[in-house]
JSON list of C-alpha atoms in Angstrom, two decimals:
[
{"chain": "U", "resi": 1, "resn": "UNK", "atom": "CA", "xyz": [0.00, 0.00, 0.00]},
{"chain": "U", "resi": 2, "resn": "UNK", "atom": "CA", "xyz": [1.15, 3.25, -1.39]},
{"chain": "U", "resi": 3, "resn": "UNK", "atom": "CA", "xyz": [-0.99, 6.11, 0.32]},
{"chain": "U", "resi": 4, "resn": "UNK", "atom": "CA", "xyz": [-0.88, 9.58, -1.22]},
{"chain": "U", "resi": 5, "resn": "UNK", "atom": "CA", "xyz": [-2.84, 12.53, 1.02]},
{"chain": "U", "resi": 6, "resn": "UNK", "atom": "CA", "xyz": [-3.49, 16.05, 0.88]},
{"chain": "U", "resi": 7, "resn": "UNK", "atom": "CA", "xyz": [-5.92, 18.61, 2.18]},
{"chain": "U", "resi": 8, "resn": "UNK", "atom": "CA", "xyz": [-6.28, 22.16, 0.85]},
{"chain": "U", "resi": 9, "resn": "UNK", "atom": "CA", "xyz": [-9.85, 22.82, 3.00]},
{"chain": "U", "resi": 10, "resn": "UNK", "atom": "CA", "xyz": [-7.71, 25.51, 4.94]},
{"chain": "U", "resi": 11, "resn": "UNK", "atom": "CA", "xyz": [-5.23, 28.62, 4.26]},
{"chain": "U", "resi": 12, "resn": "UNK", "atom": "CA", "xyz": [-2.62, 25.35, 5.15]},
{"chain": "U", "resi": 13, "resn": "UNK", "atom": "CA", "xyz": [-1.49, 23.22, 2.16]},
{"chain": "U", "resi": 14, "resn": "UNK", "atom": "CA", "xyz": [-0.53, 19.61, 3.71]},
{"chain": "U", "resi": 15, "resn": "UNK", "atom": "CA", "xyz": [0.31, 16.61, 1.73]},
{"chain": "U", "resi": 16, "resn": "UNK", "atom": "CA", "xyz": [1.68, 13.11, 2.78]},
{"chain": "U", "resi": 17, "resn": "UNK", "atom": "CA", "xyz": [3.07, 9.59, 1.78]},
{"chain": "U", "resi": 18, "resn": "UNK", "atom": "CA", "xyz": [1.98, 6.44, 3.69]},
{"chain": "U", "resi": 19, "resn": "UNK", "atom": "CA", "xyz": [3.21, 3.12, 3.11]},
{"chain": "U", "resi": 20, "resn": "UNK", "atom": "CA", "xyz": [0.25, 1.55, 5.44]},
{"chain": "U", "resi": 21, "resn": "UNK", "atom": "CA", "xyz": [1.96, 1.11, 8.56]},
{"chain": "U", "resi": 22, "resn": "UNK", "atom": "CA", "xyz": [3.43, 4.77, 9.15]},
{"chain": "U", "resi": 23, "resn": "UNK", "atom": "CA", "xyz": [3.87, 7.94, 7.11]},
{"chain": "U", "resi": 24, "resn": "UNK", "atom": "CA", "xyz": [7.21, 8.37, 4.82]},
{"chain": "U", "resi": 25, "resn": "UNK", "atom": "CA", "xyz": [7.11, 11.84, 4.28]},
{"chain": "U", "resi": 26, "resn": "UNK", "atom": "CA", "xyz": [4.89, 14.53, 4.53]},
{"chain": "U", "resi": 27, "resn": "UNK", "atom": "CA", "xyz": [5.66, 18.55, 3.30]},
{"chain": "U", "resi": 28, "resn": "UNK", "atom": "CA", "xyz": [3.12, 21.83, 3.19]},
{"chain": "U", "resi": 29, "resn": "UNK", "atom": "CA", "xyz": [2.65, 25.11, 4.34]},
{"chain": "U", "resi": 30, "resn": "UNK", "atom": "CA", "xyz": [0.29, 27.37, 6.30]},
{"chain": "U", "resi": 31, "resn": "UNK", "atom": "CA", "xyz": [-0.83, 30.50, 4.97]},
{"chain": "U", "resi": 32, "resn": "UNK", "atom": "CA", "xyz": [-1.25, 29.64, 1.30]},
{"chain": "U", "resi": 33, "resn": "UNK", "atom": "CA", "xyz": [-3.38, 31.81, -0.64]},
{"chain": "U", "resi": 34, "resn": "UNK", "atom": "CA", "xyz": [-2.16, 30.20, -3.75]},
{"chain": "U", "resi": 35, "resn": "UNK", "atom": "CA", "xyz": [-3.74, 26.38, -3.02]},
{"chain": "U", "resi": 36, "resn": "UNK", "atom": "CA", "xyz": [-3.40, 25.72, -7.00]},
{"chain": "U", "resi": 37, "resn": "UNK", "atom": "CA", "xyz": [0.50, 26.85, -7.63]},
{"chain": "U", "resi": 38, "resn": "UNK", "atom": "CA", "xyz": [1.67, 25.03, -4.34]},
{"chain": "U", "resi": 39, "resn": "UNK", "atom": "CA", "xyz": [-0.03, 21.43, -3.94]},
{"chain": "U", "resi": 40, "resn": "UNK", "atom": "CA", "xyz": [1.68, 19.60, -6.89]},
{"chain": "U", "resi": 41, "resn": "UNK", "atom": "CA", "xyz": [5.20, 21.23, -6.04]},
{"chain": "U", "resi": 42, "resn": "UNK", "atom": "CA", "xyz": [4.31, 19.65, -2.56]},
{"chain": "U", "resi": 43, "resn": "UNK", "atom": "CA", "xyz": [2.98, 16.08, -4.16]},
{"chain": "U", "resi": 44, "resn": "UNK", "atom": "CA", "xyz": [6.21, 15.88, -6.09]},
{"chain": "U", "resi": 45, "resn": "UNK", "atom": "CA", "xyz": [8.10, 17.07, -2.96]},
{"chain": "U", "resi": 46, "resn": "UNK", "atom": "CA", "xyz": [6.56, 14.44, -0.52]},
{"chain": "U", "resi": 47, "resn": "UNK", "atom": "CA", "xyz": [6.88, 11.35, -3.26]},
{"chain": "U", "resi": 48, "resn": "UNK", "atom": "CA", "xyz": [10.28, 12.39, -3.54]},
{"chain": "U", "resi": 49, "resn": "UNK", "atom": "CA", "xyz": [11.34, 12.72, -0.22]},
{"chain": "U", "resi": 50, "resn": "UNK", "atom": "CA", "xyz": [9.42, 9.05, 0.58]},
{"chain": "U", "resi": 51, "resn": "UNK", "atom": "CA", "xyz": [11.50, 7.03, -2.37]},
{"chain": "U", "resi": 52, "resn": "UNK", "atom": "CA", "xyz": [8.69, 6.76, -4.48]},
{"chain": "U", "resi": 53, "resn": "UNK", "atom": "CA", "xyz": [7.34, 7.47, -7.76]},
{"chain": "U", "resi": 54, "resn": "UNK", "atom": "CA", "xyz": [3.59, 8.27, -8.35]},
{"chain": "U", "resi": 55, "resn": "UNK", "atom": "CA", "xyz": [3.29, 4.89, -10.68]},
{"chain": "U", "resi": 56, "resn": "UNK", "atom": "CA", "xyz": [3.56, 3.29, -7.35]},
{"chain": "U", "resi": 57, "resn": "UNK", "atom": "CA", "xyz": [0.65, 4.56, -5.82]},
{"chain": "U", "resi": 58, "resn": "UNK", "atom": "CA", "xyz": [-2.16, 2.71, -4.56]},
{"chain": "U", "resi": 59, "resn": "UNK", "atom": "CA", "xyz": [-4.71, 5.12, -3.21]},
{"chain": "U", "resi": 60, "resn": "UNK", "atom": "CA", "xyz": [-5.70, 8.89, -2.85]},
{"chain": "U", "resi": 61, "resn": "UNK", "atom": "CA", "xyz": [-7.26, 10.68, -0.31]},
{"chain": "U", "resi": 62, "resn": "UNK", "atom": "CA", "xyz": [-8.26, 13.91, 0.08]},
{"chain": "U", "resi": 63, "resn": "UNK", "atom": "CA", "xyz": [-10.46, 16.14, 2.85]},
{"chain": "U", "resi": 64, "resn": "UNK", "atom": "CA", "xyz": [-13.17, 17.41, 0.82]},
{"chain": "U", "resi": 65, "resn": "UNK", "atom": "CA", "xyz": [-13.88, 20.08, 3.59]},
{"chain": "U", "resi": 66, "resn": "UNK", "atom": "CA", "xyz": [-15.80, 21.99, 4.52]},
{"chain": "U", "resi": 67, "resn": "UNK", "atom": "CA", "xyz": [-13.80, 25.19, 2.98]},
{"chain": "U", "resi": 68, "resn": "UNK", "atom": "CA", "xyz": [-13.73, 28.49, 1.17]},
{"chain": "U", "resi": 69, "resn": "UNK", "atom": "CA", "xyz": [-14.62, 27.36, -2.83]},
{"chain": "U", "resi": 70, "resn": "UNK", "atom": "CA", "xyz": [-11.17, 28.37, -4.57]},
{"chain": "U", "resi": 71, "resn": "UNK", "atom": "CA", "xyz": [-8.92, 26.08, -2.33]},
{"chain": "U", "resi": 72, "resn": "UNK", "atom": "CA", "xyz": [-11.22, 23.22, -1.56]},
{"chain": "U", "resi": 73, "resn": "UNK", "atom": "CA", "xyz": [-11.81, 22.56, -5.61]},
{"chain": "U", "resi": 74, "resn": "UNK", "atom": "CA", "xyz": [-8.44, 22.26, -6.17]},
{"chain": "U", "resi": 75, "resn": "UNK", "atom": "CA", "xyz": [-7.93, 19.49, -3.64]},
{"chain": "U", "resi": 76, "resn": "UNK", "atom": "CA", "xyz": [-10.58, 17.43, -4.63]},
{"chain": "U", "resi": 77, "resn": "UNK", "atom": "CA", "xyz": [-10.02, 18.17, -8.77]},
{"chain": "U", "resi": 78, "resn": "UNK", "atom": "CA", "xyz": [-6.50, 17.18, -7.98]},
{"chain": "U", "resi": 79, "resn": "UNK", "atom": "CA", "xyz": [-7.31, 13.73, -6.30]},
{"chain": "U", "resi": 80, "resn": "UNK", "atom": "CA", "xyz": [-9.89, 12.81, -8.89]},
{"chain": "U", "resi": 81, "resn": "UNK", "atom": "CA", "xyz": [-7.45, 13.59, -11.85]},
{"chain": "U", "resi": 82, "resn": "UNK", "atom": "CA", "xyz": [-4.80, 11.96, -9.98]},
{"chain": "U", "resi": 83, "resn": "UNK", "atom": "CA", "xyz": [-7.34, 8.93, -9.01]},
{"chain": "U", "resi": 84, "resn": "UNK", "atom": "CA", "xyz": [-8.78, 8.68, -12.48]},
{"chain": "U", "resi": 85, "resn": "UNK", "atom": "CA", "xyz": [-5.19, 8.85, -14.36]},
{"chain": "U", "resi": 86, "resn": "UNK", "atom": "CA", "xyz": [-3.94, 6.40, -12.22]},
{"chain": "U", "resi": 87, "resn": "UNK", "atom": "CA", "xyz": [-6.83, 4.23, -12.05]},
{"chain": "U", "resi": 88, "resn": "UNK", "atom": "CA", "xyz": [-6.44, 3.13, -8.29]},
{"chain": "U", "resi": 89, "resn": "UNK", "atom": "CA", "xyz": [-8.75, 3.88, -5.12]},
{"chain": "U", "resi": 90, "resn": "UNK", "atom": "CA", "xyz": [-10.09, 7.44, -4.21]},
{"chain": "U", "resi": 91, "resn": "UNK", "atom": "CA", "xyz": [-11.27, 8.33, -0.88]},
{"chain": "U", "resi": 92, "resn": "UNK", "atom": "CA", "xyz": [-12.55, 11.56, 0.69]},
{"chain": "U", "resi": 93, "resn": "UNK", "atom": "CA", "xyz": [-13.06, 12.51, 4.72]},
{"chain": "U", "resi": 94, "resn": "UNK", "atom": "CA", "xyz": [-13.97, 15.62, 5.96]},
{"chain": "U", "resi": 95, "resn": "UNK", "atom": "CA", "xyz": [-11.43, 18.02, 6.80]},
{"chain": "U", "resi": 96, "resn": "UNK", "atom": "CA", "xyz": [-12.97, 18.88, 10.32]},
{"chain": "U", "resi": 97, "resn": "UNK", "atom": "CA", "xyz": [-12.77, 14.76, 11.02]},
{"chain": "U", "resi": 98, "resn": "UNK", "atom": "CA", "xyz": [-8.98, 15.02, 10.31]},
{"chain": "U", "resi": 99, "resn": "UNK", "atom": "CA", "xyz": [-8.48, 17.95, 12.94]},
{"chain": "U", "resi": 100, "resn": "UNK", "atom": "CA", "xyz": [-10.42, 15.59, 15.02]},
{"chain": "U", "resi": 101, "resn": "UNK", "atom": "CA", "xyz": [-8.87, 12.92, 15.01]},
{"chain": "U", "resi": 102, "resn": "UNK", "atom": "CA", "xyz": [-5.47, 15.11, 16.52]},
{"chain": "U", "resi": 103, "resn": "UNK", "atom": "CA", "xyz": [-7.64, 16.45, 19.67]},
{"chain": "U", "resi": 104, "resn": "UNK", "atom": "CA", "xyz": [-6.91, 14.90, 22.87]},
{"chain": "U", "resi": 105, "resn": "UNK", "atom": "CA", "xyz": [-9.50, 16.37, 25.06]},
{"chain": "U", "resi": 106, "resn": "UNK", "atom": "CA", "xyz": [-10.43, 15.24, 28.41]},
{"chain": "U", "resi": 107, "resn": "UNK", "atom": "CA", "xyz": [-14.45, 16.41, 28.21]},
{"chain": "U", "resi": 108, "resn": "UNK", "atom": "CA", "xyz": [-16.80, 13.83, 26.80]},
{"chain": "U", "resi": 109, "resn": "UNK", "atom": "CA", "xyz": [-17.13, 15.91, 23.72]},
{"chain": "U", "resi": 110, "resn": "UNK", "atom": "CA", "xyz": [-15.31, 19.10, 21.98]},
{"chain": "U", "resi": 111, "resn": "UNK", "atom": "CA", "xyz": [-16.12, 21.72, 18.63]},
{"chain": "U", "resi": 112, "resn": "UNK", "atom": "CA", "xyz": [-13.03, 21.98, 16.24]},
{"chain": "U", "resi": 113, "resn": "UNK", "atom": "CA", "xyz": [-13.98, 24.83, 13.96]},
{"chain": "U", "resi": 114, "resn": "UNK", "atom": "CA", "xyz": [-12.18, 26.45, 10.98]},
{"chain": "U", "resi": 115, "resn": "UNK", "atom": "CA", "xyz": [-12.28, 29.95, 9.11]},
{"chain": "U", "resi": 116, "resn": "UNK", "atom": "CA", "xyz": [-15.33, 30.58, 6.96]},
{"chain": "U", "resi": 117, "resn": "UNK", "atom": "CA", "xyz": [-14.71, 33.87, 6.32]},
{"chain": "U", "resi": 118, "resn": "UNK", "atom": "CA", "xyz": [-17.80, 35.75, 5.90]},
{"chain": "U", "resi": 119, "resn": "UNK", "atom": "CA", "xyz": [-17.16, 35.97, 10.03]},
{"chain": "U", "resi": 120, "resn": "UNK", "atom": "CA", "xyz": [-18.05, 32.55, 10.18]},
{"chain": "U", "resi": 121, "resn": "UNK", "atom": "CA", "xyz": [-16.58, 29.31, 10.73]},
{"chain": "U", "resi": 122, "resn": "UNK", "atom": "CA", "xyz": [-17.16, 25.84, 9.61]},
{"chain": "U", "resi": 123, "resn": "UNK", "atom": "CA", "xyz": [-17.67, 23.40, 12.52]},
{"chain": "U", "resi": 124, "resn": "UNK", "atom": "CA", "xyz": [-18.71, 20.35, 13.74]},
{"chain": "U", "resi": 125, "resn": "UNK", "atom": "CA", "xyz": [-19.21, 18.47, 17.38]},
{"chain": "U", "resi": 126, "resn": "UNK", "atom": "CA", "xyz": [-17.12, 14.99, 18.02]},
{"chain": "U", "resi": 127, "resn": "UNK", "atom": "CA", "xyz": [-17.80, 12.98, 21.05]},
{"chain": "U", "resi": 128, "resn": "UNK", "atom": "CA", "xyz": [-14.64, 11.78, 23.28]},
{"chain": "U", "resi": 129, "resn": "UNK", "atom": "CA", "xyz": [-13.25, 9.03, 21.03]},
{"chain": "U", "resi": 130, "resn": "UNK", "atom": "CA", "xyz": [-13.49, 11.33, 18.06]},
{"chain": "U", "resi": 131, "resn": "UNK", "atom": "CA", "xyz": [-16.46, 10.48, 16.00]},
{"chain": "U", "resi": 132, "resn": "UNK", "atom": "CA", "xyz": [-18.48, 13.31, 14.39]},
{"chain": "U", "resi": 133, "resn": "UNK", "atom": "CA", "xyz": [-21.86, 13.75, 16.51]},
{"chain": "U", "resi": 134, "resn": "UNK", "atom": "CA", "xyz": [-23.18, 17.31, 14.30]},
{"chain": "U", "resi": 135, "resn": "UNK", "atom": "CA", "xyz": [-22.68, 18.61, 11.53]},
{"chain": "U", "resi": 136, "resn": "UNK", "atom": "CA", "xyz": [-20.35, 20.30, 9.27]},
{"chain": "U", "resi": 137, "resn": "UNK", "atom": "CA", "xyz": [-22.40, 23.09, 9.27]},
{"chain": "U", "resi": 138, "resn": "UNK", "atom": "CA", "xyz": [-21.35, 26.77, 8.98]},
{"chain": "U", "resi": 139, "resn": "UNK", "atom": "CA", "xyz": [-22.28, 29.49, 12.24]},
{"chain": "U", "resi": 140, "resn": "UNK", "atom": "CA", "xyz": [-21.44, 32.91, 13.55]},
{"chain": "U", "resi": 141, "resn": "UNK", "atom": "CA", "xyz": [-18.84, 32.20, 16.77]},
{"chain": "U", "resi": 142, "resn": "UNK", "atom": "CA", "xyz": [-21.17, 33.94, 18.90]},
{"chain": "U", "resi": 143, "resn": "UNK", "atom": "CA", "xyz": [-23.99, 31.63, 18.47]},
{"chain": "U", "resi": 144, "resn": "UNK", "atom": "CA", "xyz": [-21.75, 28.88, 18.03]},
{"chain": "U", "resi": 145, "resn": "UNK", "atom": "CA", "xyz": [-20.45, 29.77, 21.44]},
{"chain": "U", "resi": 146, "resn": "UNK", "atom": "CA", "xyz": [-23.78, 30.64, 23.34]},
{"chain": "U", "resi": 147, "resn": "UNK", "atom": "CA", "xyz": [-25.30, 26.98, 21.59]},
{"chain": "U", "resi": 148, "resn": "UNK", "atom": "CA", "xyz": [-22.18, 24.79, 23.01]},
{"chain": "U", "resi": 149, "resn": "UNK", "atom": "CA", "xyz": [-21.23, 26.06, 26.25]},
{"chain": "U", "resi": 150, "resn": "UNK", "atom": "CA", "xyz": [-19.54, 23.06, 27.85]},
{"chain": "U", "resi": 151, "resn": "UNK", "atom": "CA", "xyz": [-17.03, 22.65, 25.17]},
{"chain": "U", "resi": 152, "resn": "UNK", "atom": "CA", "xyz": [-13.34, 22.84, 24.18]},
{"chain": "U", "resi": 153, "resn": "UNK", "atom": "CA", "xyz": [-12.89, 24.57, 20.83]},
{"chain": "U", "resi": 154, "resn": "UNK", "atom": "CA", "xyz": [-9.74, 23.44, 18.57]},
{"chain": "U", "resi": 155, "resn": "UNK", "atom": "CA", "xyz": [-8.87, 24.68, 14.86]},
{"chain": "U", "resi": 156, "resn": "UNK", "atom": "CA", "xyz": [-7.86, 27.51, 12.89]},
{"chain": "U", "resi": 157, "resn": "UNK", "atom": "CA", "xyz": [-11.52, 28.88, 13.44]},
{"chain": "U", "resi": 158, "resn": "UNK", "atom": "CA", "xyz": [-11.16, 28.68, 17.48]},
{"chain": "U", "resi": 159, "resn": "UNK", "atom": "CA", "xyz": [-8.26, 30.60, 17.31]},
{"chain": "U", "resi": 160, "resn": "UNK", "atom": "CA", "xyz": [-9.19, 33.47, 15.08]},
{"chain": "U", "resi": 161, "resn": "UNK", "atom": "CA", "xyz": [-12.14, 33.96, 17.23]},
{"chain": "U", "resi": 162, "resn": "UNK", "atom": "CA", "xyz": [-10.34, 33.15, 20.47]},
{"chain": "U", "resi": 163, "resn": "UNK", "atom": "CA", "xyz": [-12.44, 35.82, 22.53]},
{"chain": "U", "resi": 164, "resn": "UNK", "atom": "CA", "xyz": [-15.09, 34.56, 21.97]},
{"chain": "U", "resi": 165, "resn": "UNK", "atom": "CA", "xyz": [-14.64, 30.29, 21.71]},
{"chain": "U", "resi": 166, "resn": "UNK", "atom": "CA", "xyz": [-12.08, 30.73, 23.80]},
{"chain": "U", "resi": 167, "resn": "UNK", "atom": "CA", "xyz": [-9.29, 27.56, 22.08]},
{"chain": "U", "resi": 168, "resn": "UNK", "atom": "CA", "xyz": [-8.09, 25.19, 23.15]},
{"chain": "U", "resi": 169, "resn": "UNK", "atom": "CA", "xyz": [-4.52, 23.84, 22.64]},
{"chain": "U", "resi": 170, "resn": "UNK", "atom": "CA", "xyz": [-4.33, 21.68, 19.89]},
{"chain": "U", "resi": 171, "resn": "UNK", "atom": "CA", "xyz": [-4.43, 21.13, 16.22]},
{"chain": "U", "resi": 172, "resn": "UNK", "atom": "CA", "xyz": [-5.19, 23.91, 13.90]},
{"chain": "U", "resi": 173, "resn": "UNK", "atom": "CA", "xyz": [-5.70, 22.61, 10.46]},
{"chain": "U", "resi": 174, "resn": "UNK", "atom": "CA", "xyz": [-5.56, 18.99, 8.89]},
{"chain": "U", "resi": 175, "resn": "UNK", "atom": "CA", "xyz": [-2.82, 17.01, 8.92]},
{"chain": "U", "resi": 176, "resn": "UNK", "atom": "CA", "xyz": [-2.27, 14.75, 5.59]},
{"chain": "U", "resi": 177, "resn": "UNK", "atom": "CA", "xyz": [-0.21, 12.20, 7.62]},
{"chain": "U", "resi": 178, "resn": "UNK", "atom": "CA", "xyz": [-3.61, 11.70, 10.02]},
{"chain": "U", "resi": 179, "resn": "UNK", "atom": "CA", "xyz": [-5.72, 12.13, 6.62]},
{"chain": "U", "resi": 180, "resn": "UNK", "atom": "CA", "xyz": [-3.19, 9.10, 5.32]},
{"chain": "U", "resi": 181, "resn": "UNK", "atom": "CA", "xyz": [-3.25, 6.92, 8.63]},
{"chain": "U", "resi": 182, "resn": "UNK", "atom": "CA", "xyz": [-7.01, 7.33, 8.47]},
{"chain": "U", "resi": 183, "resn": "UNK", "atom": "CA", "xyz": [-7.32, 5.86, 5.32]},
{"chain": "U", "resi": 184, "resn": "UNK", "atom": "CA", "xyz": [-4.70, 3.09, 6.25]},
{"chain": "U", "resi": 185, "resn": "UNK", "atom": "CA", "xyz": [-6.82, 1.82, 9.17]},
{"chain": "U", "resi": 186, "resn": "UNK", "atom": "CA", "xyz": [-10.23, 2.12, 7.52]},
{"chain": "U", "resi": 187, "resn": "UNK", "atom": "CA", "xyz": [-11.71, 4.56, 10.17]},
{"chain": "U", "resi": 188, "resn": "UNK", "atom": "CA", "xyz": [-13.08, 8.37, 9.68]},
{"chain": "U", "resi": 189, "resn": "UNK", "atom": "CA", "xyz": [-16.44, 8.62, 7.66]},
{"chain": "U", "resi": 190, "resn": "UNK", "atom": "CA", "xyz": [-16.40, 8.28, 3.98]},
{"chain": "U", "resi": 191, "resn": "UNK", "atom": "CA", "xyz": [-17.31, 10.69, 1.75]},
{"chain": "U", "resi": 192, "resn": "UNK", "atom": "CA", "xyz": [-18.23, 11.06, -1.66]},
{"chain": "U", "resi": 193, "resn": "UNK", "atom": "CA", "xyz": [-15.24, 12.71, -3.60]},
{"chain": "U", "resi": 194, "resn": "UNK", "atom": "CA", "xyz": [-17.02, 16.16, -4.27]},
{"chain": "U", "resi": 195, "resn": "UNK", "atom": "CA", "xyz": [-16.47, 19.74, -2.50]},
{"chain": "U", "resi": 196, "resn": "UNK", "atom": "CA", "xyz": [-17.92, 20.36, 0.79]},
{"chain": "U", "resi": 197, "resn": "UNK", "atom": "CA", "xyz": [-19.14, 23.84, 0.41]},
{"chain": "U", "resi": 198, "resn": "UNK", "atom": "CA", "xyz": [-21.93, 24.29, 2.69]},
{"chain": "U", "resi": 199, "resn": "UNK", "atom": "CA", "xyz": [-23.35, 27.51, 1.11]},
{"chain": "U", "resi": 200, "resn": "UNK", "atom": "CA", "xyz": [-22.62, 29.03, -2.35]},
{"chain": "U", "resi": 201, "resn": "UNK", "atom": "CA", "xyz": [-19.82, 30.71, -3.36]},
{"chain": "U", "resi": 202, "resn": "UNK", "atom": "CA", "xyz": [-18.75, 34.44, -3.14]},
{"chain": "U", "resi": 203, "resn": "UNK", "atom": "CA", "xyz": [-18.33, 34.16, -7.26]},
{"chain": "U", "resi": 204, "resn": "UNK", "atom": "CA", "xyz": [-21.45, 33.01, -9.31]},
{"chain": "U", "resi": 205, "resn": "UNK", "atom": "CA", "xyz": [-21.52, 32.74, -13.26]},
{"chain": "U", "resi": 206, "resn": "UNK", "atom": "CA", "xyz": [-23.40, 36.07, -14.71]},
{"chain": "U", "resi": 207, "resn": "UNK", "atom": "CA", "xyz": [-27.04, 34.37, -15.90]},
{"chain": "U", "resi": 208, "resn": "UNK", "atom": "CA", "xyz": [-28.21, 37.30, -17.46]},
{"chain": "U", "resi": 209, "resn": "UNK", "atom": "CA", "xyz": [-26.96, 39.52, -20.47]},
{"chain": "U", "resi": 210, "resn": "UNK", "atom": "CA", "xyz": [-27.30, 43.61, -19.24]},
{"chain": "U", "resi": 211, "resn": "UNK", "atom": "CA", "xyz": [-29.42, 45.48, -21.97]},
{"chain": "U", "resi": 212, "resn": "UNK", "atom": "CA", "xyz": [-27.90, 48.89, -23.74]}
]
């Protein structure tokens, strides 16, 4: 088994190489406003860095978000041109899950939440062994807050609106080495290999032609 993974869900660009039992190599950035000019660099980056070549390649896997439109379609285009060129297995898990699966929280359940924008955030609730238990869905922090009071708070999301969700210490954005060891041991919940938008996006095609 030949695992390639990357998320792009988030500013952060993460991609890894898993051989099934641990992860070879894995390379990214936070920050990235440029999702589409960074992510193959990385691929090639993280293949080379593992000792492989992307012939070798068994399966890819992708979060599929919930994210802003622009990076989260080129993540998920990206895996199913990879997937479908190669011909081998594709899988998809939501970004939030990944984050998730990083928490170590001692409450019986925790929020990891990520940046929106909009002055939103993406979230969803995970019981203590990490298994989604609400959404994704897509909130204001202050209703977010008032809604889950007895909560920890992890992500990108938690932190940007820290005075209000007050975060926790702990993972910030998806890891593609978690993404990869996910797939490797069969757990997270599957998704279908499309982007996770949650509302429409900022830029919609014209529909209509302006008259003189």
């Amino acid at each position: 088994m030949l695992i390639l993974a990357f998320d792009t869900a988030t500013p952060a660009v993460t991609v890894a190489v898993h051989d099934g039992t641990e992860v070879l190599s894995r390379t990214g950035c936070e920050g990235a406003m440029a999702h589409g000019e960074w992510l193959m660099p990385f691929v090639q980056s993280a293949l080379r860095d593992a000792g492989a070549d992307i012939g070798e390649l068994t399966d890819i896997a992708v979060g599929v978000g919930p994210g802003p439109y622009t990076g989260l379609r080129v993540g998920v285009v990206t895996a199913l041109t990879l997937g479908s060129t190669l011909k081998i297995p594709m899988h998809g898990r939501c970004s939030l899950d990944i984050i998730a699966a990083d928490v170590d929280d001692d409450r019986p359940e925790f929020i990891v939440a990520t940046d929106a924008r909009r002055k939103e955030v993406y979230w969803a609730r995970y019981g203590a062994a990490g298994q989604r238990i609400a959404g994704p869905d897509v909130a204001k922090p202050a209703d977010l807050a008032t809604q889950h009071r007895d909560v920890n708070f992890y992500g990108r999301g938690a932190q940007l609106y820290d005075p209000i969700l007050g975060a926790a210490n702990g993972p910030v954005d998806p890891d593609a080495g978690t993404l990869a060891q996910m797939i490797a041991a069969g757990s997270g919940a599957v998704l279908p290999l499309q982007p996770l938008y949650l509302r429409h996006p900022d830029a919609v095609a014209q529909t209509s032609v302006k008259r003189a």
